[in-house]
Amino acid sequence: MTEQIQPHVHVTAEPDRPLKPALLRGWRRRCPNCGEGAVLHSYLKVHDTCAHCGEDLHHHRADDGPAYLTILLVGHLMAPLLLLVFEIYRPAPMVLFSIFAVGCLSLSLYLLPRLKGAIVAFQWARRMHGFG
Ligand SMILES: [Zn+2]
């Protein structure tokens, strides 16, 4: 008598959550699950759980991702713009510096929390780092 051993395949991985709505909610700094509760407090700190739906958010590992994307976007927008403004208008150096210093800083401060929300939402949607 031969006894065949059947391989046990455990399908425990759940499918990914819809990415696009999660990213849009994250960009609006809202919970990727319900879109109501805030993801962030005190500018960049992620809430442990959503205040509205109770979804666990502490699993995120955003790390340097939001800063990297912010530098990538601000650099690629402002560097060509700086050259363009210099070539067309030839403003005084201090005028050029002042405008672009304020512009780069403002754009960075605008993008950073939104990109962090989007990265947390991406990790949530892809069930990364314990977002099960
Ligand atoms: Zn929520």
PDB file of C-alpha atoms and ligand atoms in Angstrom:
ATOM      1  CA  MET A   1       0.000   0.000   0.000  1.00  0.00           C
ATOM      2  CA  THR A   2       1.445   3.291  -1.040  1.00  0.00           C
ATOM      3  CA  GLU A   3       0.343   6.364   0.735  1.00  0.00           C
ATOM      4  CA  GLN A   4       0.739   9.549  -1.190  1.00  0.00           C
ATOM      5  CA  ILE A   5       1.493  12.646   0.738  1.00  0.00           C
ATOM      6  CA  GLN A   6      -0.431  15.594  -0.558  1.00  0.00           C
ATOM      7  CA  PRO A   7       1.445  18.845  -0.447  1.00  0.00           C
ATOM      8  CA  HIS A   8      -0.238  21.380   1.740  1.00  0.00           C
ATOM      9  CA  VAL A   9      -0.524  24.735   0.117  1.00  0.00           C
ATOM     10  CA  HIS A  10      -1.621  27.399   2.510  1.00  0.00           C
ATOM     11  CA  VAL A  11      -3.066  30.386   0.751  1.00  0.00           C
ATOM     12  CA  THR A  12      -2.969  32.949   3.490  1.00  0.00           C
ATOM     13  CA  ALA A  13      -1.876  35.978   1.482  1.00  0.00           C
ATOM     14  CA  GLU A  14      -4.847  38.227   0.914  1.00  0.00           C
ATOM     15  CA  PRO A  15      -5.133  40.112  -2.370  1.00  0.00           C
ATOM     16  CA  ASP A  16      -3.882  43.678  -2.602  1.00  0.00           C
ATOM     17  CA  ARG A  17      -6.251  46.456  -1.680  1.00  0.00           C
ATOM     18  CA  PRO A  18      -7.262  48.952  -4.402  1.00  0.00           C
ATOM     19  CA  LEU A  19      -4.192  51.142  -4.888  1.00  0.00           C
ATOM     20  CA  LYS A  20      -5.513  54.293  -6.549  1.00  0.00           C
ATOM     21  CA  PRO A  21      -8.146  55.297  -3.945  1.00  0.00           C
ATOM     22  CA  ALA A  22      -5.666  54.470  -1.178  1.00  0.00           C
ATOM     23  CA  LEU A  23      -3.014  56.718  -2.746  1.00  0.00           C
ATOM     24  CA  LEU A  24      -5.505  59.558  -3.194  1.00  0.00           C
ATOM     25  CA  ARG A  25      -6.607  59.259   0.427  1.00  0.00           C
ATOM     26  CA  GLY A  26      -2.987  59.172   1.539  1.00  0.00           C
ATOM     27  CA  TRP A  27      -2.192  62.253  -0.544  1.00  0.00           C
ATOM     28  CA  ARG A  28      -5.062  64.037   1.233  1.00  0.00           C
ATOM     29  CA  ARG A  29      -3.414  62.872   4.500  1.00  0.00           C
ATOM     30  CA  ARG A  30      -6.434  60.699   5.289  1.00  0.00           C
ATOM     31  CA  CYS A  31      -6.628  57.075   6.414  1.00  0.00           C
ATOM     32  CA  PRO A  32      -6.121  54.777   3.385  1.00  0.00           C
ATOM     33  CA  ASN A  33      -8.899  52.475   4.654  1.00  0.00           C
ATOM     34  CA  CYS A  34     -11.793  54.877   5.347  1.00  0.00           C
ATOM     35  CA  GLY A  35     -10.616  58.221   3.939  1.00  0.00           C
ATOM     36  CA  GLU A  36     -11.969  60.037   7.015  1.00  0.00           C
ATOM     37  CA  GLY A  37      -9.497  59.850   9.906  1.00  0.00           C
ATOM     38  CA  ALA A  38      -6.215  61.765   9.753  1.00  0.00           C
ATOM     39  CA  VAL A  39      -3.069  59.751   9.059  1.00  0.00           C
ATOM     40  CA  LEU A  40      -0.656  62.347  10.427  1.00  0.00           C
ATOM     41  CA  HIS A  41      -0.414  64.488  13.528  1.00  0.00           C
ATOM     42  CA  SER A  42       2.126  67.190  14.422  1.00  0.00           C
ATOM     43  CA  TYR A  43       3.072  67.577  10.742  1.00  0.00           C
ATOM     44  CA  LEU A  44       4.751  64.223  10.014  1.00  0.00           C
ATOM     45  CA  LYS A  45       4.013  61.743  12.834  1.00  0.00           C
ATOM     46  CA  VAL A  46       1.774  58.836  11.801  1.00  0.00           C
ATOM     47  CA  HIS A  47      -1.147  57.947  14.101  1.00  0.00           C
ATOM     48  CA  ASP A  48      -0.893  54.422  15.545  1.00  0.00           C
ATOM     49  CA  THR A  49      -4.510  53.744  14.599  1.00  0.00           C
ATOM     50  CA  CYS A  50      -7.128  55.595  12.583  1.00  0.00           C
ATOM     51  CA  ALA A  51      -9.356  57.660  14.890  1.00  0.00           C
ATOM     52  CA  HIS A  52     -12.355  57.047  12.607  1.00  0.00           C
ATOM     53  CA  CYS A  53     -12.222  53.353  11.636  1.00  0.00           C
ATOM     54  CA  GLY A  54      -9.553  51.965  13.975  1.00  0.00           C
ATOM     55  CA  GLU A  55      -7.311  50.670  11.156  1.00  0.00           C
ATOM     56  CA  ASP A  56      -3.788  49.974  12.413  1.00  0.00           C
ATOM     57  CA  LEU A  57      -1.374  52.430  10.813  1.00  0.00           C
ATOM     58  CA  HIS A  58       1.687  51.814  12.976  1.00  0.00           C
ATOM     59  CA  HIS A  59       2.973  49.119  10.595  1.00  0.00           C
ATOM     60  CA  HIS A  60       4.248  51.725   8.141  1.00  0.00           C
ATOM     61  CA  ARG A  61       7.931  51.946   7.282  1.00  0.00           C
ATOM     62  CA  ALA A  62       7.966  55.183   5.316  1.00  0.00           C
ATOM     63  CA  ASP A  63      11.489  56.009   6.556  1.00  0.00           C
ATOM     64  CA  ASP A  64      13.295  58.303   4.086  1.00  0.00           C
ATOM     65  CA  GLY A  65      10.886  57.626   1.214  1.00  0.00           C
ATOM     66  CA  PRO A  66       8.852  60.847   1.512  1.00  0.00           C
ATOM     67  CA  ALA A  67      12.001  62.988   1.816  1.00  0.00           C
ATOM     68  CA  TYR A  68      13.552  61.238  -1.181  1.00  0.00           C
ATOM     69  CA  LEU A  69      10.462  61.814  -3.343  1.00  0.00           C
ATOM     70  CA  THR A  70      10.197  65.430  -2.167  1.00  0.00           C
ATOM     71  CA  ILE A  71      13.813  66.161  -3.142  1.00  0.00           C
ATOM     72  CA  LEU A  72      13.291  64.349  -6.455  1.00  0.00           C
ATOM     73  CA  LEU A  73      10.200  66.405  -7.353  1.00  0.00           C
ATOM     74  CA  VAL A  74      11.340  69.780  -6.025  1.00  0.00           C
ATOM     75  CA  GLY A  75      14.759  69.406  -7.662  1.00  0.00           C
ATOM     76  CA  HIS A  76      13.352  68.425 -11.044  1.00  0.00           C
ATOM     77  CA  LEU A  77      10.805  71.256 -10.964  1.00  0.00           C
ATOM     78  CA  MET A  78      12.860  74.080  -9.537  1.00  0.00           C
ATOM     79  CA  ALA A  79      16.259  73.524 -11.211  1.00  0.00           C
ATOM     80  CA  PRO A  80      14.967  73.957 -14.797  1.00  0.00           C
ATOM     81  CA  LEU A  81      12.713  76.789 -13.617  1.00  0.00           C
ATOM     82  CA  LEU A  82      15.719  78.532 -12.045  1.00  0.00           C
ATOM     83  CA  LEU A  83      17.621  78.323 -15.336  1.00  0.00           C
ATOM     84  CA  LEU A  84      14.585  79.521 -17.284  1.00  0.00           C
ATOM     85  CA  VAL A  85      13.976  82.526 -15.016  1.00  0.00           C
ATOM     86  CA  PHE A  86      17.674  83.424 -15.071  1.00  0.00           C
ATOM     87  CA  GLU A  87      17.921  83.218 -18.861  1.00  0.00           C
ATOM     88  CA  ILE A  88      14.707  85.139 -19.563  1.00  0.00           C
ATOM     89  CA  TYR A  89      14.607  87.816 -16.834  1.00  0.00           C
ATOM     90  CA  ARG A  90      18.196  88.107 -15.510  1.00  0.00           C
ATOM     91  CA  PRO A  91      17.035  89.269 -12.063  1.00  0.00           C
ATOM     92  CA  ALA A  92      19.450  90.562  -9.430  1.00  0.00           C
ATOM     93  CA  PRO A  93      21.141  87.623  -7.665  1.00  0.00           C
ATOM     94  CA  MET A  94      19.518  88.340  -4.286  1.00  0.00           C
ATOM     95  CA  VAL A  95      16.082  88.602  -5.910  1.00  0.00           C
ATOM     96  CA  LEU A  96      16.569  85.275  -7.677  1.00  0.00           C
ATOM     97  CA  PHE A  97      17.889  83.627  -4.516  1.00  0.00           C
ATOM     98  CA  SER A  98      15.068  84.993  -2.329  1.00  0.00           C
ATOM     99  CA  ILE A  99      12.302  83.899  -4.677  1.00  0.00           C
ATOM    100  CA  PHE A 100      13.685  80.401  -5.190  1.00  0.00           C
ATOM    101  CA  ALA A 101      14.608  79.861  -1.535  1.00  0.00           C
ATOM    102  CA  VAL A 102      11.038  80.630  -0.495  1.00  0.00           C
ATOM    103  CA  GLY A 103       9.657  78.658  -3.458  1.00  0.00           C
ATOM    104  CA  CYS A 104      11.720  75.521  -2.772  1.00  0.00           C
ATOM    105  CA  LEU A 105      10.986  75.640   0.946  1.00  0.00           C
ATOM    106  CA  SER A 106       7.243  76.148   0.459  1.00  0.00           C
ATOM    107  CA  LEU A 107       6.961  73.399  -2.151  1.00  0.00           C
ATOM    108  CA  SER A 108       8.956  70.993   0.059  1.00  0.00           C
ATOM    109  CA  LEU A 109       6.802  71.697   3.109  1.00  0.00           C
ATOM    110  CA  TYR A 110       3.673  71.226   0.970  1.00  0.00           C
ATOM    111  CA  LEU A 111       4.792  67.954  -0.621  1.00  0.00           C
ATOM    112  CA  LEU A 112       6.438  66.196   2.341  1.00  0.00           C
ATOM    113  CA  PRO A 113       3.340  65.291   4.441  1.00  0.00           C
ATOM    114  CA  ARG A 114       1.285  64.474   1.325  1.00  0.00           C
ATOM    115  CA  LEU A 115       3.949  62.132  -0.013  1.00  0.00           C
ATOM    116  CA  LYS A 116       4.293  60.550   3.427  1.00  0.00           C
ATOM    117  CA  GLY A 117       0.541  59.907   3.503  1.00  0.00           C
ATOM    118  CA  ALA A 118       0.759  58.425   0.001  1.00  0.00           C
ATOM    119  CA  ILE A 119       3.675  56.141   0.936  1.00  0.00           C
ATOM    120  CA  VAL A 120       1.889  54.904   4.070  1.00  0.00           C
ATOM    121  CA  ALA A 121      -1.185  54.288   1.888  1.00  0.00           C
ATOM    122  CA  PHE A 122       0.930  52.431  -0.714  1.00  0.00           C
ATOM    123  CA  GLN A 123       2.364  50.146   1.970  1.00  0.00           C
ATOM    124  CA  TRP A 124      -1.141  49.616   3.371  1.00  0.00           C
ATOM    125  CA  ALA A 125      -2.564  48.766  -0.059  1.00  0.00           C
ATOM    126  CA  ARG A 126       0.277  46.330  -0.830  1.00  0.00           C
ATOM    127  CA  ARG A 127       0.006  44.779   2.672  1.00  0.00           C
ATOM    128  CA  MET A 128       3.673  45.504   3.348  1.00  0.00           C
ATOM    129  CA  HIS A 129       5.339  45.450   6.780  1.00  0.00           C
ATOM    130  CA  GLY A 130       2.465  43.844   8.700  1.00  0.00           C
ATOM    131  CA  PHE A 131      -0.406  45.740   7.034  1.00  0.00           C
ATOM    132  CA  GLY A 132      -2.215  42.386   6.805  1.00  0.00           C
TER     133      GLY A 132
HETATM  134 ZN    ZN B   1      -9.706  54.988   8.915  1.00  0.00          ZN
END
